[in-house]
Coordinates of C-alpha atoms and ligand atoms in Angstrom, one line a residue:
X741 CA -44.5 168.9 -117.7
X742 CA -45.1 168.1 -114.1
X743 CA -42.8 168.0 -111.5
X744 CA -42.5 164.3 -111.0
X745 CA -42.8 164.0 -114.8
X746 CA -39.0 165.7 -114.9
X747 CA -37.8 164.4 -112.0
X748 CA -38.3 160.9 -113.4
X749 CA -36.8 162.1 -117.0
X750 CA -33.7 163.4 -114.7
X751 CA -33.3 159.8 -112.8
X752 CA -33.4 158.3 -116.5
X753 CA -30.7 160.3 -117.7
X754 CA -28.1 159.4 -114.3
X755 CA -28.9 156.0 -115.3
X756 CA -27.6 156.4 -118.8
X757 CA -24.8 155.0 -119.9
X758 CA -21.5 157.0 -119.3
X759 CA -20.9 158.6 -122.9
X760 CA -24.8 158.6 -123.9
X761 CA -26.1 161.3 -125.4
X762 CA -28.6 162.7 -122.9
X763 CA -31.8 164.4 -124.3
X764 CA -32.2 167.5 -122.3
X765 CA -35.8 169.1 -122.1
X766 CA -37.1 172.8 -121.5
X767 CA -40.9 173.3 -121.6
X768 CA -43.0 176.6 -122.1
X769 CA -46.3 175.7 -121.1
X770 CA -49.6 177.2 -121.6
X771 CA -51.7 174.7 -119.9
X772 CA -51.1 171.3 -117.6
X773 CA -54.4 169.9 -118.7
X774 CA -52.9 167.8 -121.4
X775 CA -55.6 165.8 -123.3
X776 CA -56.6 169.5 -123.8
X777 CA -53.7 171.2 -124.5
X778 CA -52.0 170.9 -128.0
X779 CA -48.5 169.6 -127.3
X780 CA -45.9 170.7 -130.1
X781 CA -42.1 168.8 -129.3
X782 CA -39.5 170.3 -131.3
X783 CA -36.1 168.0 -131.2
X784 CA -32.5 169.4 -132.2
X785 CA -31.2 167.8 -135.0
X786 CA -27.3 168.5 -136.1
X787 CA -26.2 170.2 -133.2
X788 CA -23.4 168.9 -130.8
X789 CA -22.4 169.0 -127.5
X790 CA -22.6 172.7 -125.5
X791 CA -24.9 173.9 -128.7
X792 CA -27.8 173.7 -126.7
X793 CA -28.4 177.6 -126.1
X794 CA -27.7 177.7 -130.1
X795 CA -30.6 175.1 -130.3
X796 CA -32.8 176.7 -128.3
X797 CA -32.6 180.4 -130.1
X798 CA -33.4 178.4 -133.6
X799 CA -36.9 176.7 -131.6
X800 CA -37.5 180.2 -130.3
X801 CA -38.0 181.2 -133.7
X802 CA -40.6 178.3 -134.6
X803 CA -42.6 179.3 -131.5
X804 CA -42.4 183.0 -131.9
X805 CA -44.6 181.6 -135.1
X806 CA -46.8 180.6 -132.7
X807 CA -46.9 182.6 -129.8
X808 CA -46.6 185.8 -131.7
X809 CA -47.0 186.1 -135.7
X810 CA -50.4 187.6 -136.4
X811 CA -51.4 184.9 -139.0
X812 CA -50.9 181.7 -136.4
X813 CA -54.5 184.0 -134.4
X814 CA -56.7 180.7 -135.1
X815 CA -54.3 178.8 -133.6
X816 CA -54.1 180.8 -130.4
X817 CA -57.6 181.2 -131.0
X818 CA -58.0 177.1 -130.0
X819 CA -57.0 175.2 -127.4
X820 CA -53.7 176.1 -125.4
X821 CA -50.7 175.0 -127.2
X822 CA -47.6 173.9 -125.0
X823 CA -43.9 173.8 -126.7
X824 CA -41.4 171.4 -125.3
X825 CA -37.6 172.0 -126.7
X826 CA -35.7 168.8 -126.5
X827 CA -31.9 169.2 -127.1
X828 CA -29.9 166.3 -127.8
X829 CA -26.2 166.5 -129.0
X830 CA -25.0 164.7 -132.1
X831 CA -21.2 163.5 -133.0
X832 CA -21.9 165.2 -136.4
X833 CA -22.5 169.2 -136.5
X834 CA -24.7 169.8 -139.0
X835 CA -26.9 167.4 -141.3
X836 CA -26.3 167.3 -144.7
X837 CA -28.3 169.3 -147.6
X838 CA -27.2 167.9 -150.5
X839 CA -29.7 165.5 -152.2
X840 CA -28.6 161.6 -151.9
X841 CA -25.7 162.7 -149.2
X842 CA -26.0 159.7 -146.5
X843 CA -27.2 160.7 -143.4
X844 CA -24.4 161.3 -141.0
X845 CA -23.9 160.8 -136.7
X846 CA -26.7 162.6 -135.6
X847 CA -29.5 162.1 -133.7
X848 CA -32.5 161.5 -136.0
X849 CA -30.2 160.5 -139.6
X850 CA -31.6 163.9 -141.4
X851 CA -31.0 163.6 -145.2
X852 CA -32.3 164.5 -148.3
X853 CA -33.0 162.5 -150.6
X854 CA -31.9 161.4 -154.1
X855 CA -35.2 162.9 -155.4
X856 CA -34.7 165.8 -153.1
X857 CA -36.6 165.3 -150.1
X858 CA -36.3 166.0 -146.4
X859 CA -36.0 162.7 -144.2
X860 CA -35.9 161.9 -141.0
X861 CA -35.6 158.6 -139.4
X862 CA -39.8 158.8 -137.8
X863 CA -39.7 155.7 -135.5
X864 CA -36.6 157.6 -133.6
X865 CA -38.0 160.6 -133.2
X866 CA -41.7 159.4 -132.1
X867 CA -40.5 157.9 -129.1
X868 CA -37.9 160.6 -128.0
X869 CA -40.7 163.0 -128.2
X870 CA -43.2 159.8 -126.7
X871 CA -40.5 159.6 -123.9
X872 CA -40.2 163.2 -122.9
X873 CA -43.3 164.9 -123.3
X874 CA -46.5 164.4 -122.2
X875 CA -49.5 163.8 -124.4
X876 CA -47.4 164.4 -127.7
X877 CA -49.9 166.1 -130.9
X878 CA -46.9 166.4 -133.1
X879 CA -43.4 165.6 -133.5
X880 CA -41.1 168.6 -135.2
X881 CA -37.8 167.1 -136.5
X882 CA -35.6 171.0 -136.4
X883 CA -32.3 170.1 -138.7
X884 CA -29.4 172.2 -138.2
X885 CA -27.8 171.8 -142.1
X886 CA -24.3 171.5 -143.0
X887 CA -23.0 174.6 -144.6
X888 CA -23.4 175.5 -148.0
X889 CA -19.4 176.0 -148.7
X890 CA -18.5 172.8 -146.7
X891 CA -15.4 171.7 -148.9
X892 CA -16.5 168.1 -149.9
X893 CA -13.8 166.0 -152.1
X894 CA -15.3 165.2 -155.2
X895 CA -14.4 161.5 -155.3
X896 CA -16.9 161.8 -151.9
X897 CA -19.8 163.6 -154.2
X898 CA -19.3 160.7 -156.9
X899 CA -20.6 157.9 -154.4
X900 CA -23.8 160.1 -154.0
X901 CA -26.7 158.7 -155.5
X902 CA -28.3 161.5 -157.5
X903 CA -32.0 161.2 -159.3
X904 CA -32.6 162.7 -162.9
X905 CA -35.7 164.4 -164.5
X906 CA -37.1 167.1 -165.3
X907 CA -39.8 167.7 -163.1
X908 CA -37.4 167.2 -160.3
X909 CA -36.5 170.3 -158.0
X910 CA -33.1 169.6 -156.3
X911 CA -31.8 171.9 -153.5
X912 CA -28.5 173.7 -154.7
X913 CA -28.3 175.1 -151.8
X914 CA -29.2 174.2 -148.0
X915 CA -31.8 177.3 -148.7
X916 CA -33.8 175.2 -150.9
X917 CA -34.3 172.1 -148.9
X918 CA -37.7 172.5 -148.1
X919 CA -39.7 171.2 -145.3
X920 CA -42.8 169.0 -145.1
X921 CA -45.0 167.2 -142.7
X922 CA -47.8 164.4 -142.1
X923 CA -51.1 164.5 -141.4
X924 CA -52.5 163.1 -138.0
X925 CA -53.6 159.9 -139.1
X926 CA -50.5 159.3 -140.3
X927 CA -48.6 160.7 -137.4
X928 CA -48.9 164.1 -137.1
X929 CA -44.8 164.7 -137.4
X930 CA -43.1 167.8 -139.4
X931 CA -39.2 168.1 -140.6
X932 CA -37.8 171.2 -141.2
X933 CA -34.6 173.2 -141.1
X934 CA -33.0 176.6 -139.3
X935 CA -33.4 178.2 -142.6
X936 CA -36.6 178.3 -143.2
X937 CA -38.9 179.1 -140.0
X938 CA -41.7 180.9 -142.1
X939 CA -42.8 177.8 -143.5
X940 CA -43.6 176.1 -140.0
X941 CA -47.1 177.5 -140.0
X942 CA -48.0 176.1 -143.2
X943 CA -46.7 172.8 -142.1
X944 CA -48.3 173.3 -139.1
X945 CA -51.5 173.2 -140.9
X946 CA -50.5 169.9 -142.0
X947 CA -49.1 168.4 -139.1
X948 CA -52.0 169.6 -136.8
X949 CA -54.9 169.9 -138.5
X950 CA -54.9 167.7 -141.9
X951 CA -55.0 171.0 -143.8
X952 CA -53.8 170.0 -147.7
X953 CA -51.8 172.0 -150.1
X954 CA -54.0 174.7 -152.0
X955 CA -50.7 175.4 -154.6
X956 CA -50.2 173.9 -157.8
X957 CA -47.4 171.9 -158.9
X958 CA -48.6 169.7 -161.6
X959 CA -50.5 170.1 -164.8
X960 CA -53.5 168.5 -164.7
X961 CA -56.4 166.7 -162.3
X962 CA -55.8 164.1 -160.1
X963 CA -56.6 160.5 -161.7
X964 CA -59.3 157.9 -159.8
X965 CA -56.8 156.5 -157.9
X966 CA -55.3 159.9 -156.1
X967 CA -58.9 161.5 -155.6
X968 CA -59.1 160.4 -152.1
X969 CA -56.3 162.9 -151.3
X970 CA -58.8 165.5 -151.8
X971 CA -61.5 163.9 -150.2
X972 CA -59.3 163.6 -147.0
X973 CA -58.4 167.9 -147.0
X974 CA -61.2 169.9 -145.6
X975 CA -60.1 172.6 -147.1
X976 CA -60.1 170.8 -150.9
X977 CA -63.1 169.5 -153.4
X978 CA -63.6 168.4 -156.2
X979 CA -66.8 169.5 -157.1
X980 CA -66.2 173.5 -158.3
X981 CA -69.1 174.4 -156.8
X982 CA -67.8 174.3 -153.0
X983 CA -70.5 173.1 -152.0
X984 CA -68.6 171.5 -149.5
X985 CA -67.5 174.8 -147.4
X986 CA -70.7 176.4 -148.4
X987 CA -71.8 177.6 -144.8
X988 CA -68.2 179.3 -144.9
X989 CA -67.5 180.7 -148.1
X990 CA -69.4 180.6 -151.0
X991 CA -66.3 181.1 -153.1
X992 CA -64.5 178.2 -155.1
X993 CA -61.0 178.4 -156.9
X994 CA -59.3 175.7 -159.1
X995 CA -56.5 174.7 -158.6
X996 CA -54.9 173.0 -154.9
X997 CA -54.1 170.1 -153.7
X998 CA -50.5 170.6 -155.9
X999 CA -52.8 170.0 -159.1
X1000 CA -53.9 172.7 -161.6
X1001 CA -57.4 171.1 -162.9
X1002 CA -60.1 169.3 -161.2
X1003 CA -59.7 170.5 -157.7
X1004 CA -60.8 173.8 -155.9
X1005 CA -59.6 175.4 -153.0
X1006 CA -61.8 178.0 -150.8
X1007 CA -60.7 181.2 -151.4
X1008 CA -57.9 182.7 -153.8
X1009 CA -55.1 183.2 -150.6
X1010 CA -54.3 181.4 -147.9
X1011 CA -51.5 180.4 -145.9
X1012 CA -52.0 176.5 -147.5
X1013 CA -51.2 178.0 -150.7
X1014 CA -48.4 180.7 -150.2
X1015 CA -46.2 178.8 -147.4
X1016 CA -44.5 181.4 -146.0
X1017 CA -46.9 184.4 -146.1
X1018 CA -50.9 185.1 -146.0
X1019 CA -53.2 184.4 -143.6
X1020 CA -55.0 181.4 -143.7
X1021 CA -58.2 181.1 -145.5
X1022 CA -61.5 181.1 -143.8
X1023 CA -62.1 177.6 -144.5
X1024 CA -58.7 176.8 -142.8
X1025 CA -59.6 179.3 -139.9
X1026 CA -62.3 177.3 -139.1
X1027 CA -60.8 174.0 -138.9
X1028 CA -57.8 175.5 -137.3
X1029 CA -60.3 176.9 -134.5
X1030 CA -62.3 173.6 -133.7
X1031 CA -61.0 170.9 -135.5
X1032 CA -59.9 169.5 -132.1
X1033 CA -62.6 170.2 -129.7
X1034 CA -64.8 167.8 -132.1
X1035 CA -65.3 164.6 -130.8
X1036 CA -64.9 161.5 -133.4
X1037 CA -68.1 161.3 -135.5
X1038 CA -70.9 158.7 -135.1
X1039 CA -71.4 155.9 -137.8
X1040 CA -73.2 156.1 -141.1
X1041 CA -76.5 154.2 -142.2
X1042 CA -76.3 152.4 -145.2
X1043 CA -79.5 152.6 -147.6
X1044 CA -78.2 150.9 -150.5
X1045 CA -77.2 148.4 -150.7
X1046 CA -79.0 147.1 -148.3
X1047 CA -78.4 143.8 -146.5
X1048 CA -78.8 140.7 -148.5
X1049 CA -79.1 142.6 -151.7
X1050 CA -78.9 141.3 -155.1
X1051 CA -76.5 142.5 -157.7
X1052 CA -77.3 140.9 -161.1
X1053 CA -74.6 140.8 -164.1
X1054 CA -75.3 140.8 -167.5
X1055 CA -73.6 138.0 -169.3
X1056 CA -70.1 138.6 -170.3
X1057 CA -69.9 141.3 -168.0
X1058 CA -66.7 141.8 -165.8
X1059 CA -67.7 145.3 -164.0
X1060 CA -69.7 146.1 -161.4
X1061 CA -70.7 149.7 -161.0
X1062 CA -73.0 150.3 -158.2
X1063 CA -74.2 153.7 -156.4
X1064 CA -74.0 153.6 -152.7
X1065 CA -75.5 155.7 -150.4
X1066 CA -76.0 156.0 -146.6
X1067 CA -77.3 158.6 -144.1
X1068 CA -75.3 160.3 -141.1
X1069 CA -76.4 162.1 -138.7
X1070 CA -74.6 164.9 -136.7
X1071 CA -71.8 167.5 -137.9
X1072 CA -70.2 166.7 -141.3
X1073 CA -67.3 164.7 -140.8
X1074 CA -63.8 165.3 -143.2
X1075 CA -64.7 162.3 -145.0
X1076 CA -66.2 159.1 -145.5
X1077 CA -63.7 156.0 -146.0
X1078 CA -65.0 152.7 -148.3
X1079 CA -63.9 149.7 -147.7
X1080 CA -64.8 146.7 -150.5
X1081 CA -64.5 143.1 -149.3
X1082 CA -64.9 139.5 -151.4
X1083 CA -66.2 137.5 -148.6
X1084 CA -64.5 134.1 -149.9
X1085 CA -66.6 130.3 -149.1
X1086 CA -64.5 130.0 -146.2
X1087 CA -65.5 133.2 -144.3
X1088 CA -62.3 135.5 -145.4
X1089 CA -62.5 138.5 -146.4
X1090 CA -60.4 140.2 -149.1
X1091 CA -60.0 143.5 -149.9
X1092 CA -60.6 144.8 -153.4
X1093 CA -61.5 148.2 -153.4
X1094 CA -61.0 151.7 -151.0
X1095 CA -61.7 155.2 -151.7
X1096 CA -62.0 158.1 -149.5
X1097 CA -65.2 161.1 -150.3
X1098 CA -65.7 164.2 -148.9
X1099 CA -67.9 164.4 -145.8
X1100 CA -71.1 166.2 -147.2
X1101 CA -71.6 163.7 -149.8
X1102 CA -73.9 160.6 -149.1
X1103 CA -73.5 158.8 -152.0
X1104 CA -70.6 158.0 -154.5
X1105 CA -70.0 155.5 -157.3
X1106 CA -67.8 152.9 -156.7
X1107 CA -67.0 151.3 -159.6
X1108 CA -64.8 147.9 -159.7
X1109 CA -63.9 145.0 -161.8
X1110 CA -65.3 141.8 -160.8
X1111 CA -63.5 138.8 -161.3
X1112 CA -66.3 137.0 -160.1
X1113 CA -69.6 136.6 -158.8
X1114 CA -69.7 135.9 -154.9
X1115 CA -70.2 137.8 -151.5
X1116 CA -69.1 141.2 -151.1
X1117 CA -68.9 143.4 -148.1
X1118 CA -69.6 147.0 -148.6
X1119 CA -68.1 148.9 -145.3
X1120 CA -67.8 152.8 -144.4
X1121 CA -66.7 155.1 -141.9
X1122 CA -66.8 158.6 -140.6
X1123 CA -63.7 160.7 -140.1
X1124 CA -62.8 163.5 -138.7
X1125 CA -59.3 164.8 -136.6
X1126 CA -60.7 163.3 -133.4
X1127 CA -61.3 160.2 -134.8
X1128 CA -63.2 157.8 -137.1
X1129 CA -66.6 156.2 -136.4
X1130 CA -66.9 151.9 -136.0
X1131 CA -67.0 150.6 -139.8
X1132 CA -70.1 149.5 -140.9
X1133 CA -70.9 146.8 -143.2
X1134 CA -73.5 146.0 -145.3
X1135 CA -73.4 142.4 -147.4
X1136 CA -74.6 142.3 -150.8
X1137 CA -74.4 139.0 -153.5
X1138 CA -73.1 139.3 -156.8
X1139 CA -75.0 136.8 -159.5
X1140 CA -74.9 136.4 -163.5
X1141 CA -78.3 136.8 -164.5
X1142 CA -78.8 139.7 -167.0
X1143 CA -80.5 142.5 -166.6
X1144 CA -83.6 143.7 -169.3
X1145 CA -83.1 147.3 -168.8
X1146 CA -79.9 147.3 -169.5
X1147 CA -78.3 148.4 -165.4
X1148 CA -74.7 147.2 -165.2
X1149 CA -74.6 145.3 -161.5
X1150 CA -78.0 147.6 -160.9
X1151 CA -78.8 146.8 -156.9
X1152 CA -82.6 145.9 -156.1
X1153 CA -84.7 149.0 -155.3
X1154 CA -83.2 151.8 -152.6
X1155 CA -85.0 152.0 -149.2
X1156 CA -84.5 155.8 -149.0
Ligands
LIG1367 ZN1 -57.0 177.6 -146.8

């Protein structure tokens, strides 16, 4: 942070109401060139008033992961990484662990919820972090819990709202609240507790650099509907053969992306699959190290359909499968996002399809029911963590008409 930067932070505190609790910030900097530099802003969560030293020995701990723990190398190995420390008191000490506890006075509302989940309250903590730091790459939530032999009345534990099942896994204890994080395109943010600093690499991996989960929680393969989870995780496939890390690893393991079947994961260890020890894989290594520098990836080029195409249903038939495929120049993004629109008489469009691949693939099957025969719009994107490419769109006409060799919604002839 610069020197006018904190000088205009301090003239925002005096102005602050008497009574208000100030946010008070200490920076460790590695670099002032801040579109470059990676800016992580940890903000205290269930501390009070004169526990800022208290807060700041707990962050130390986070950024020793960084500065110092010989699996964060590819990190350090990237672009400079600044840490800003952002204390700001509470009336509550301590947020509560116990799943479907309200949150209580403190700054960001950590709780946990009934299914046994770690919440924070986003929209707060974005803009503390927006206000205070620079050029902000992720948001860390750091919750200060309440302590496990807190005497609570149980008449107080009746009014919590508890959920039941068996494949639930409720913290007994404020040592099993675990931590988790979102990708950067859907914030880039990570809440986690004093307890359990190992893990903030692995979230980090998350938060920073879209990294998925390469552990397995659930029987079974991901259904149509959840494949695009994959698709978006460079470091996940569905295809067993790798082929999409190929120029990394030739290796392929099933099992990631918190399913057992029907998704493979780079190499038998990494830090995205044991999240508090290992090193990261060299798939994640290598995403770790330049994910960032890329700049966002150029557009696709449809070859089929092409514009103005045909697509001819037999009679009686309600589903459309066709095989799209495009071209794209340039490094491989993470992933190619479809968009499917009914272009109604009136010129609106209405989305009725979307579905994420992986980046080395140029084709994919989209398959739909249509309701009807009309106008469709067919669009597609690159992306990658600096960015996606424009969406391009290609227009194709759906028409009852029957087809002799038997081609469900077969397009006129590909131009490739
Ligand atoms: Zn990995």
């Amino acid at each position: 942070m610069t020197g006018p930067r904190r000088l205009l932070l301090a003239l925002l505190l005096l102005a602050a109401p008497a009574g208000a609790q100030e946010p008070r910030l200490t920076s460790d900097l590695a670099s002032t060139d801040w579109a470059r530099a990676v800016d992580v802003v940890i903000l205290s969560e269930g501390y009070v008033r004169g526990e800022e030293q208290r807060f700041l020995a707990d962050a130390k701990r986070l950024a020793d992961a960084i500065r110092l723990d010989p699996d964060a190398a590819p990190l350090r190995a990237g672009p400079p990484i600044n840490l800003h420390f952002v204390f700001v008191p509470g009336r509550d000490r301590g947020a509560p662990w116990q799943p479907g506890r309200p949150a209580r006075r403190t700054p960001f509302g950590v709780h946990v919820t009934p299914e046994g989940d770690l919440e924070a309250d986003d929209a707060e903590a974005d803009a503390l972090a927006a206000e205070v730091a620079p050029d902000v790459d992720v948001v860390v939530v750091l919750a200060r819990l309440t302590p496990a032999d807190e005497p609570i009345p149980a008449s107080a534990r009746r009014r919590w709202p508890v959920a039941e099942g068996d494949d639930l896994d409720l913290p007994e204890d404020p040592d099993d609240v675990r931590p988790n994080a979102d990708v950067p395109t859907d914030g880039g943010r990570i809440r986690t507790t004093t307890l359990d600093p190992e893990a903030f690499l692995h979230e980090l991996g998350h938060a920073l650099y879209g990294l998925g989960d390469e552990y397995e929680e659930y029987p079974g393969a991901p259904s149509a509907d959840e494949r695009w989870e994959v698709a978006v995780c460079p470091n996940l496939t569905l295809e067993p053969t790798g082929r999409r890390w190929r120029d990394i690893v030739d290796t392929a393991f099933e099992g990631g992306g918190m399913w057992t079947k029907g998704v493979w994961r780079p190499e038998r260890r990494c830090r995205m699959r044991e999240s508090r020890a290992d090193a990261f894989c060299l798939v994640c290594q290598e995403v770790i190290r330049g994910g960032r520098d890329a700049d966002a990836p150029g557009a696709p080029v449809w070859t089929r359909p092409t514009e103005d195409a045909l697509v001819l249903l037999p009679p009686g038939q309600r589903r459309l499968t066709l095989e799209p495929r495009w071209r794209h120049r340039g490094d491989a993004p993470v992933s190619f996002h479809l968009d499917l629109r009914r272009i109604s008489p009136d010129g609106r469009r209405r989305q009725v399809w979307w579905d994420a691949v992986e980046g080395h693939a140029r084709r994919t099957t989209l398959e739909v029911g249509v309701q009807r025969a009309g106008t469709y719009a067919l669009g597609i994107s690159a992306v990658n963590l600096a960015g996606a490419s424009e969406v391009v769109w290609t227009t194709f006409t759906v028409r009852p008409g029957g087809s002799a060799s038997g081609l469900v919604g077969a397009v006129g002839e590909a131009t490739d």
